[in-house]
XYZ file of C-alpha atoms in Angstrom:
577
model
C -1.872 1.527 -8.949
C -0.903 2.949 -12.332
C 1.791 5.132 -10.806
C 3.135 2.254 -8.690
C 3.196 -0.123 -11.653
C 4.987 2.351 -13.914
C 7.407 3.580 -11.254
C 8.531 0.162 -10.060
C 8.701 -1.537 -13.478
C 10.536 1.372 -15.156
C 13.214 1.545 -12.458
C 15.709 -0.554 -14.508
C 15.407 1.933 -17.396
C 16.647 5.067 -15.611
C 19.473 5.602 -18.118
C 17.326 5.559 -21.282
C 14.665 7.670 -19.521
C 17.279 10.320 -18.691
C 18.363 10.383 -22.361
C 14.707 10.749 -23.441
C 14.159 13.696 -21.089
C 17.328 15.462 -22.281
C 16.487 14.963 -25.956
C 12.881 16.088 -25.451
C 14.071 19.155 -23.521
C 16.509 20.172 -26.254
C 13.970 19.514 -29.006
C 11.291 21.559 -27.228
C 13.690 24.473 -26.684
C 14.410 24.444 -30.415
C 10.692 24.535 -31.209
C 10.193 27.432 -28.767
C 13.011 29.469 -30.308
C 11.719 29.289 -33.900
C 8.768 31.780 -33.561
C 11.128 34.413 -32.099
C 13.463 34.006 -35.080
C 10.488 34.260 -37.406
C 9.411 37.492 -35.668
C 12.905 38.955 -36.168
C 12.803 38.052 -39.869
C 9.461 39.885 -40.235
C 10.340 42.986 -38.160
C 14.034 43.383 -39.068
C 14.244 41.679 -42.423
C 10.999 41.996 -44.377
C 9.940 45.399 -42.967
C 13.453 46.827 -43.336
C 14.075 45.130 -46.696
C 17.319 43.496 -45.443
C 17.659 40.368 -47.603
C 20.969 39.340 -46.053
C 19.428 39.343 -42.583
C 16.567 37.170 -43.845
C 19.005 34.643 -45.348
C 21.156 34.517 -42.221
C 18.215 34.095 -39.872
C 16.655 31.580 -42.262
C 19.839 29.494 -42.177
C 19.795 29.558 -38.384
C 16.144 28.434 -38.421
C 17.004 25.553 -40.753
C 19.873 24.454 -38.495
C 17.663 24.597 -35.396
C 14.894 22.689 -37.213
C 17.377 19.963 -38.193
C 18.637 19.717 -34.592
C 15.045 19.548 -33.338
C 14.242 16.744 -35.798
C 17.289 14.726 -34.722
C 16.376 15.161 -31.043
C 12.792 14.053 -31.718
C 13.914 10.979 -33.677
C 16.347 10.000 -30.921
C 13.740 10.537 -28.201
C 11.153 8.414 -30.021
C 13.709 5.647 -30.629
C 14.673 5.435 -26.958
C 11.018 5.798 -25.889
C 9.907 2.923 -28.130
C 12.659 0.609 -26.853
C 11.907 1.508 -23.235
C 8.134 1.066 -23.607
C 8.530 -2.281 -25.388
C 10.951 -3.443 -22.691
C 8.484 -2.355 -20.025
C 5.688 -4.338 -21.689
C 7.928 -7.389 -22.042
C 8.906 -7.260 -18.363
C 5.329 -6.846 -17.112
C 4.078 -9.716 -19.273
C 6.899 -11.907 -17.991
C 6.098 -11.014 -14.370
C 2.393 -11.762 -14.832
C 3.250 -15.076 -16.486
C 5.588 -16.024 -13.642
C 3.047 -14.982 -11.026
C 0.232 -16.945 -12.671
C 2.593 -19.913 -12.954
C 3.030 -19.839 -9.179
C -0.732 -19.755 -8.513
C -2.511 -22.742 -7.104
C -5.738 -23.943 -8.677
C -7.579 -21.760 -6.143
C -6.172 -18.473 -7.481
C -6.624 -19.521 -11.116
C -10.278 -20.300 -10.424
C -10.669 -16.955 -8.625
C -9.507 -14.882 -11.603
C -10.642 -17.199 -14.384
C -8.597 -18.093 -17.458
C -10.266 -15.537 -19.810
C -9.592 -12.667 -17.397
C -5.962 -13.718 -16.906
C -5.466 -13.832 -20.676
C -6.969 -10.336 -21.060
C -4.764 -8.958 -18.290
C -1.666 -10.543 -19.842
C -2.369 -9.137 -23.323
C -4.853 -6.283 -23.691
C -4.288 -4.688 -20.274
C -0.494 -4.724 -20.596
C -0.764 -3.294 -24.106
C -2.857 -0.363 -22.861
C -0.333 0.547 -20.141
C 2.566 0.003 -22.555
C 0.995 2.432 -25.037
C 0.546 4.979 -22.241
C 4.239 4.706 -21.381
C 5.216 5.198 -25.030
C 2.943 8.224 -25.447
C 4.108 9.582 -22.119
C 7.727 9.576 -23.249
C 6.953 11.040 -26.677
C 4.321 13.589 -25.619
C 3.956 14.076 -21.901
C 7.630 14.849 -21.298
C 7.626 17.659 -23.851
C 4.103 18.985 -23.133
C 4.820 20.733 -19.793
C 8.148 22.045 -21.064
C 6.443 23.451 -24.128
C 3.590 24.964 -22.122
C 5.807 26.735 -19.593
C 8.293 27.806 -22.247
C 5.587 29.075 -24.601
C 3.953 31.110 -21.817
C 7.312 32.712 -20.945
C 8.165 33.406 -24.583
C 4.676 34.790 -25.293
C 4.889 37.214 -22.359
C 8.377 38.147 -23.575
C 6.860 39.157 -26.902
C 3.951 41.120 -25.363
C 2.676 41.252 -21.773
C -0.520 43.069 -22.705
C -2.115 39.964 -24.222
C -1.179 37.634 -21.383
C -4.722 37.769 -19.998
C -5.800 35.657 -22.985
C -3.521 32.852 -21.831
C -4.797 33.227 -18.257
C -8.350 32.649 -19.547
C -7.684 29.987 -22.216
C -5.667 27.472 -20.144
C -8.104 27.177 -17.159
C -11.111 26.908 -19.511
C -9.398 24.082 -21.376
C -8.447 22.340 -18.129
C -12.023 22.488 -16.787
C -13.586 21.171 -19.994
C -11.066 18.334 -20.304
C -11.434 17.408 -16.635
C -15.219 17.197 -17.003
C -15.014 14.950 -20.080
C -12.355 12.715 -18.497
C -14.438 12.206 -15.350
C -17.241 10.863 -17.555
C -14.943 8.466 -19.433
C -13.386 6.658 -16.459
C -16.443 4.554 -15.434
C -17.014 3.531 -19.051
C -13.414 2.411 -19.503
C -13.548 0.434 -16.273
C -16.740 -1.329 -17.364
C -15.295 -1.894 -20.844
C -12.499 -4.127 -19.501
C -15.047 -6.239 -17.604
C -17.114 -6.611 -20.777
C -14.006 -7.646 -22.733
C -13.417 -10.373 -20.136
C -16.983 -11.575 -20.635
C -16.647 -11.708 -24.428
C -13.371 -13.627 -24.081
C -14.973 -16.050 -21.631
C -17.932 -16.801 -23.895
C -15.763 -17.127 -26.986
C -13.355 -19.490 -25.245
C -16.238 -21.509 -23.804
C -18.062 -21.842 -27.120
C -14.962 -22.761 -29.108
C -13.985 -25.392 -26.544
C -17.500 -26.822 -26.339
C -18.436 -26.547 -30.013
C -19.170 -30.296 -30.224
C -21.602 -30.129 -27.321
C -23.289 -27.054 -28.820
C -23.814 -28.828 -32.115
C -24.829 -32.124 -30.514
C -27.677 -30.422 -28.642
C -28.531 -28.051 -31.516
C -27.857 -24.988 -29.357
C -26.187 -22.839 -32.014
C -28.926 -20.194 -31.930
C -28.921 -20.051 -28.121
C -25.129 -19.674 -27.945
C -25.172 -17.120 -30.751
C -27.747 -15.124 -28.783
C -25.582 -15.293 -25.628
C -22.545 -14.052 -27.524
C -24.624 -11.368 -29.260
C -25.807 -10.046 -25.872
C -22.258 -9.919 -24.492
C -21.034 -8.325 -27.713
C -23.840 -5.763 -27.630
C -23.062 -4.910 -23.983
C -19.433 -4.281 -24.927
C -20.481 -2.236 -27.941
C -22.820 -0.021 -25.890
C -20.111 0.745 -23.328
C -17.515 1.347 -26.064
C -19.835 3.742 -27.903
C -20.564 5.610 -24.676
C -16.847 6.034 -23.986
C -16.207 6.843 -27.646
C -18.764 9.655 -27.643
C -17.040 11.421 -24.792
C -13.690 10.724 -26.431
C -14.879 12.072 -29.781
C -16.110 15.256 -28.136
C -12.778 16.084 -26.545
C -10.835 17.201 -29.629
C -13.634 19.390 -31.025
C -13.871 21.122 -27.639
C -10.118 21.736 -27.591
C -10.111 23.003 -31.181
C -13.072 25.291 -30.466
C -11.240 26.900 -27.571
C -8.044 27.133 -29.656
C -9.780 28.807 -32.577
C -11.647 31.248 -30.349
C -8.351 32.112 -28.635
C -6.652 32.636 -32.022
C -9.396 35.005 -33.154
C -9.103 36.893 -29.868
C -5.321 37.249 -30.315
C -5.745 38.569 -33.839
C -8.510 40.936 -32.753
C -6.867 42.421 -29.678
C -3.362 42.108 -31.090
C -4.407 43.912 -34.248
C -5.576 46.876 -32.166
C -2.225 46.900 -30.338
C -0.335 46.825 -33.639
C -2.505 49.650 -34.953
C -1.759 51.751 -31.869
C 1.998 51.058 -32.157
C 2.192 49.059 -28.910
C 3.189 45.847 -30.719
C 5.088 44.904 -33.880
C 3.627 42.665 -36.594
C 6.376 40.083 -36.100
C 5.693 40.005 -32.349
C 1.986 39.412 -33.040
C 2.876 36.535 -35.373
C 5.200 35.055 -32.760
C 2.595 35.519 -30.034
C 0.024 33.666 -32.103
C 2.551 30.864 -32.720
C 3.280 30.618 -28.987
C -0.436 30.520 -28.223
C -0.762 27.640 -30.690
C 2.144 25.898 -28.934
C 0.351 26.333 -25.608
C -2.816 24.902 -27.159
C -0.751 22.109 -28.716
C 0.767 21.208 -25.361
C -2.731 21.135 -23.862
C -3.878 18.909 -26.730
C -0.966 16.543 -26.089
C -1.917 16.498 -22.447
C -5.507 15.888 -23.524
C -4.451 12.907 -25.593
C -2.629 11.520 -22.588
C -5.617 12.158 -20.344
C -7.767 10.165 -22.746
C -5.429 7.220 -22.314
C -4.875 7.520 -18.557
C -8.379 6.446 -17.392
C -8.352 3.201 -19.350
C -4.696 2.564 -18.533
C -5.418 3.159 -14.847
C -8.148 0.521 -14.947
C -5.785 -1.882 -16.720
C -3.030 -1.164 -14.201
C -5.411 -1.958 -11.328
C -6.193 -5.311 -12.941
C -2.505 -6.055 -13.573
C -1.488 -5.176 -10.025
C -4.333 -7.285 -8.671
C -2.637 -10.294 -10.247
C 0.898 -9.276 -9.267
C -0.139 -8.540 -5.662
C -1.975 -11.852 -5.246
C 0.069 -14.383 -3.333
C -0.416 -18.051 -4.013
C -2.154 -20.021 -1.292
C 0.484 -22.695 -1.945
C 3.546 -20.987 -0.493
C 7.043 -22.406 -1.159
C 8.874 -23.287 2.080
C 11.364 -20.765 3.442
C 13.857 -23.509 4.210
C 12.976 -26.319 1.800
C 14.085 -29.894 2.235
C 16.251 -30.680 -0.798
C 17.033 -34.360 -0.180
C 15.189 -37.290 1.389
C 16.224 -40.753 2.513
C 12.999 -42.663 1.886
C 11.856 -43.654 -1.567
C 8.298 -43.530 -2.861
C 6.254 -43.581 0.341
C 3.034 -41.576 0.469
C 1.153 -40.969 3.728
C -1.985 -38.936 4.406
C -2.533 -38.203 8.091
C -6.048 -37.055 9.071
C -6.280 -34.855 5.975
C -9.064 -32.269 5.900
C -9.651 -29.832 3.070
C -12.243 -27.094 2.607
C -12.532 -24.485 -0.116
C -12.532 -20.825 1.040
C -15.967 -19.795 2.272
C -17.356 -23.332 2.125
C -19.568 -24.439 5.009
C -18.653 -28.107 4.692
C -15.166 -29.509 4.008
C -14.627 -31.571 0.857
C -12.428 -34.062 2.751
C -12.714 -35.012 6.425
C -10.060 -36.844 8.429
C -8.785 -38.948 5.521
C -5.816 -41.188 6.259
C -4.041 -43.672 4.034
C -0.579 -45.071 3.381
C 1.018 -46.271 0.134
C 4.463 -47.871 -0.174
C 6.651 -48.771 -3.177
C 5.349 -51.867 -4.967
C 1.838 -51.208 -3.701
C -1.230 -50.075 -5.642
C -3.770 -48.065 -3.680
C -7.093 -47.421 -5.416
C -9.592 -44.726 -4.440
C -13.223 -45.077 -5.420
C -16.438 -43.343 -4.476
C -19.496 -41.644 -5.823
C -19.330 -38.452 -7.858
C -18.357 -35.516 -5.628
C -16.882 -37.731 -2.907
C -13.552 -35.833 -3.067
C -11.405 -38.356 -4.956
C -9.729 -35.920 -7.361
C -9.344 -33.296 -4.630
C -7.536 -35.863 -2.503
C -5.121 -36.653 -5.323
C -4.516 -32.938 -6.031
C -3.242 -32.446 -2.484
C -0.186 -34.633 -3.145
C 1.484 -32.386 -5.772
C 0.263 -29.294 -3.843
C -2.223 -28.086 -6.412
C -4.038 -27.260 -3.179
C -2.760 -27.262 0.394
C -4.545 -29.159 3.149
C -6.515 -27.140 5.673
C -5.982 -29.834 8.280
C -3.679 -32.820 8.732
C -0.564 -33.599 6.682
C 0.484 -35.098 3.364
C 3.902 -36.761 3.518
C 6.010 -37.835 0.549
C 9.146 -39.826 1.367
C 8.502 -39.115 5.042
C 8.466 -35.307 4.677
C 5.478 -32.957 4.697
C 4.949 -31.763 1.118
C 4.769 -28.177 2.433
C 8.397 -28.509 3.538
C 9.761 -30.163 0.391
C 11.433 -28.137 -2.345
C 8.826 -27.918 -5.156
C 11.234 -29.278 -7.771
C 12.108 -32.237 -5.578
C 8.437 -32.981 -4.893
C 7.458 -32.890 -8.552
C 10.483 -34.990 -9.561
C 9.089 -37.827 -7.471
C 5.574 -37.666 -8.956
C 4.070 -38.741 -12.235
C 0.622 -37.168 -12.463
C -1.963 -38.069 -15.084
C -4.844 -35.596 -14.508
C -8.511 -36.401 -14.869
C -8.754 -34.228 -17.971
C -5.900 -35.304 -20.245
C -4.317 -32.142 -21.634
C -1.757 -32.021 -24.433
C 0.297 -28.994 -25.450
C 0.445 -27.723 -29.000
C 3.512 -29.077 -30.751
C 4.297 -32.687 -31.602
C 3.889 -36.067 -29.944
C 7.608 -35.996 -29.136
C 7.511 -32.520 -27.580
C 4.610 -33.582 -25.358
C 6.491 -36.664 -24.157
C 9.523 -34.487 -23.463
C 7.428 -32.524 -20.979
C 7.846 -35.614 -18.815
C 11.551 -36.128 -19.588
C 13.222 -33.240 -21.488
C 16.218 -35.286 -22.693
C 14.245 -38.407 -23.654
C 15.430 -40.162 -26.825
C 13.274 -41.906 -29.404
C 13.794 -45.337 -27.877
C 12.467 -44.145 -24.504
C 9.515 -42.444 -26.213
C 8.503 -45.552 -28.154
C 8.867 -47.674 -25.024
C 6.552 -45.331 -23.059
C 4.053 -45.319 -25.926
C 4.191 -49.118 -26.072
C 3.348 -49.460 -22.376
C 0.584 -46.849 -22.653
C -0.957 -48.729 -25.612
C -0.384 -45.666 -27.793
C 2.347 -46.959 -30.102
C -0.016 -48.375 -32.716
C -1.872 -45.164 -33.530
C 1.287 -43.009 -33.341
C 3.091 -45.338 -35.747
C 0.105 -45.192 -38.086
C 0.550 -41.428 -38.448
C 2.702 -40.348 -41.430
C 5.122 -38.347 -39.250
C 5.258 -40.692 -36.242
C 6.707 -38.973 -33.194
C 6.806 -35.687 -35.076
C 3.067 -35.768 -35.762
C 1.472 -32.422 -34.909
C -0.607 -31.979 -31.759
C -3.213 -29.207 -31.679
C -3.721 -27.075 -28.580
C -5.288 -29.271 -25.928
C -4.805 -32.324 -28.150
C -8.116 -31.713 -29.904
C -6.926 -33.559 -33.026
C -6.880 -36.803 -30.986
C -9.758 -38.775 -29.526
C -10.366 -38.812 -25.769
C -8.825 -42.268 -25.400
C -5.775 -41.320 -27.451
C -5.236 -38.192 -25.342
C -5.424 -40.260 -22.165
C -2.888 -42.773 -23.427
C -0.479 -40.024 -24.523
C -0.852 -38.367 -21.108
C -0.091 -41.714 -19.431
C 2.990 -42.148 -21.664
C 4.137 -38.658 -20.666
C 4.043 -39.685 -16.994
C 5.613 -43.102 -17.619
C 8.627 -41.780 -19.503
C 10.066 -40.092 -16.402
C 9.859 -43.268 -14.270
C 8.735 -41.462 -11.088
C 8.657 -42.951 -7.618
C 4.917 -42.244 -7.200
C 2.301 -42.552 -9.932
C -0.930 -40.587 -9.533
C -3.665 -41.690 -11.935
C -6.742 -39.484 -11.606
C -9.473 -41.459 -13.393
C -6.978 -41.821 -16.245
C -8.527 -44.939 -17.789
C -12.124 -43.747 -18.100
C -11.962 -43.125 -21.874
C -10.463 -46.552 -22.630
C -12.446 -49.604 -23.613
C -12.228 -52.596 -21.275
C -9.789 -54.536 -23.472
C -7.369 -51.601 -23.819
C -7.751 -50.887 -20.085
C -6.796 -54.472 -19.267
C -3.786 -54.481 -21.626
C -2.579 -51.152 -20.262
C -2.779 -52.282 -16.636
C -0.985 -55.510 -17.510
C 1.813 -53.559 -19.225
C 2.041 -51.168 -16.277
C 2.540 -53.904 -13.679
C 6.239 -54.680 -14.368
C 7.089 -50.984 -14.892
C 5.528 -49.840 -11.604
C 6.722 -52.838 -9.562
C 9.158 -50.694 -7.555
C 6.974 -47.592 -7.490
C 3.932 -46.456 -5.539
C 0.705 -46.295 -7.526
C -2.324 -44.295 -6.390
C -5.259 -44.839 -8.681
C -8.568 -42.959 -8.750
C -11.190 -44.730 -10.843
C -14.898 -45.204 -11.336
C -14.785 -48.675 -12.891
C -14.557 -51.698 -10.642
C -12.673 -53.642 -13.324
C -9.871 -51.075 -13.150
C -9.306 -51.285 -9.385
C -10.425 -54.764 -8.293
C -6.834 -56.116 -8.315
C -5.415 -53.226 -6.250
C -3.587 -54.077 -3.021
C -5.750 -51.648 -1.048
C -9.023 -50.033 -2.067
C -10.115 -46.920 -0.190
C -13.815 -46.066 -0.435
C -14.789 -42.398 -0.059
C -18.279 -41.144 0.620
C -19.055 -37.480 1.219
C -15.371 -36.724 1.836
C -14.795 -39.406 4.467
C -13.310 -42.906 4.332
C -16.097 -45.455 4.745
C -14.218 -48.570 3.695
C -10.697 -49.914 3.316
C -9.433 -53.284 2.127
C -9.238 -55.601 -0.882
C -12.045 -56.132 -3.353
C -13.214 -59.347 -1.666
C -13.030 -57.857 1.824
C -15.003 -54.743 0.891
C -17.783 -56.769 -0.723
C -18.574 -58.174 2.672
C -17.829 -55.190 4.910
C -18.655 -51.976 2.986
C -22.205 -51.274 1.847
C -21.152 -48.277 -0.280
C -18.614 -50.376 -2.181
C -21.067 -53.217 -2.682
C -23.608 -50.783 -4.166
C -20.999 -49.472 -6.608
C -20.080 -53.032 -7.590
C -23.697 -54.084 -8.068
C -24.374 -51.053 -10.233
C -21.591 -52.102 -12.629
C -21.293 -55.887 -12.516
C -23.594 -58.875 -12.597
C -23.932 -61.007 -9.506
C -21.687 -63.672 -11.051
C -18.937 -61.131 -11.829
C -19.175 -59.730 -8.310
C -18.780 -63.217 -6.824
């Protein structure tokens, strides 16, 4: 997965990668040439007492060093730009893919895991790419070149290289094989810490209300300790890698000096050649160390790449049509024909053979006990889920055949959990209508019974909104969410229990203000309160995913036992009559 991710996402950067390889190649050649020049200075300059030769060779070494520095700077510059571009592209692709997911895929991965994959996982692979360009490109060139140059200086000591490199490879391979499982488990533990932190921050009021601070602290401490244990385990293996490499390097250096000294003493090798050989051995060790550093990063990056590709390879269960319908003749009609829906792996469907019709100017209310499938039914209209049986038709066309933009342009959805984006009141309203002016915003707020509290704020429409709208009460968030849907004047309004946080008086005023605005539109209303739906043109009663009653309030009181029980649980006998 790591190779596939890197290969496919770096394809647009072939030009910069070619420049990096050329610069690294030239810089490595310069580094490899320096020990030979140093050997010549020792053997032909210092030993012979030729000062002019030393100066000339020294000048050449300085020029080569300067060229090597310029090549390294250029390679790092291009590598950094390429790696950052790679990270940007992968993050954008994950964001686009997650944006195309239905609620089913989002629930499968979980928000904390998706956030970790978008940030931490991409950063790990991005760092691997950067280190690969700055180290891994030059490491094999340096190793091969240093081996050739070392044997050029003296073949008799080549057996030391033949022993040192395999020993290093075996030790590093053993340590790396022990790190991979720990790195894989570490990413899972990071997900868990993110999940608990997100959950506890979001539910801090509930935690405090039930005096569960110690319990939640203990839960987080356990997750944190689990992550710490795995990190320490991986860190121990990681910490042992460099000492092992340095031990082998130092032993090899001592061996070169020992055996090389005997060869110098016997006249088989010059002092300068021994110095150069030792330098080339250090370059070989250095290339192995660079490879070691990369190998330390590869296991964790491979795990991260698997998690990234899992997201990128996941197709949404809500698939856009191949040949979408881009225009429709009808306006505002909504029809459900024998709709059945079941979650993957569920034994029993959530909805069974549900049919209803709603036309412009008509208000259709849906009521039922908790878990009856009301919200699920409403979510099928904008294709947050796709039906597993039957059809949902908007403007006479199956929603699975409509262009997504056209479908959403006809809908104004107010979800059960009112969610506001960080920004301002105005920016949240402009989610419904991007080019809305202040007059349209105030009008929508007026209808939604939100104008009074927005006007009371010092900055009015420019008042700040925290993430999720947490700086507003539940009722205020609901009214702002309703205003966001109203401002676009859609053909079909979908209210998913959108009045539950309002008091009865505000509920009544809001519904009265909505009546003239929605006169030419279709309104589908999910609610729990009888007072909210009793004036609807049609009330559909759901029980255990099936329709058990249909009609007006008065009709259902006499014909539907489920509806009558709901009414009696909320109203007095006189109110019911």
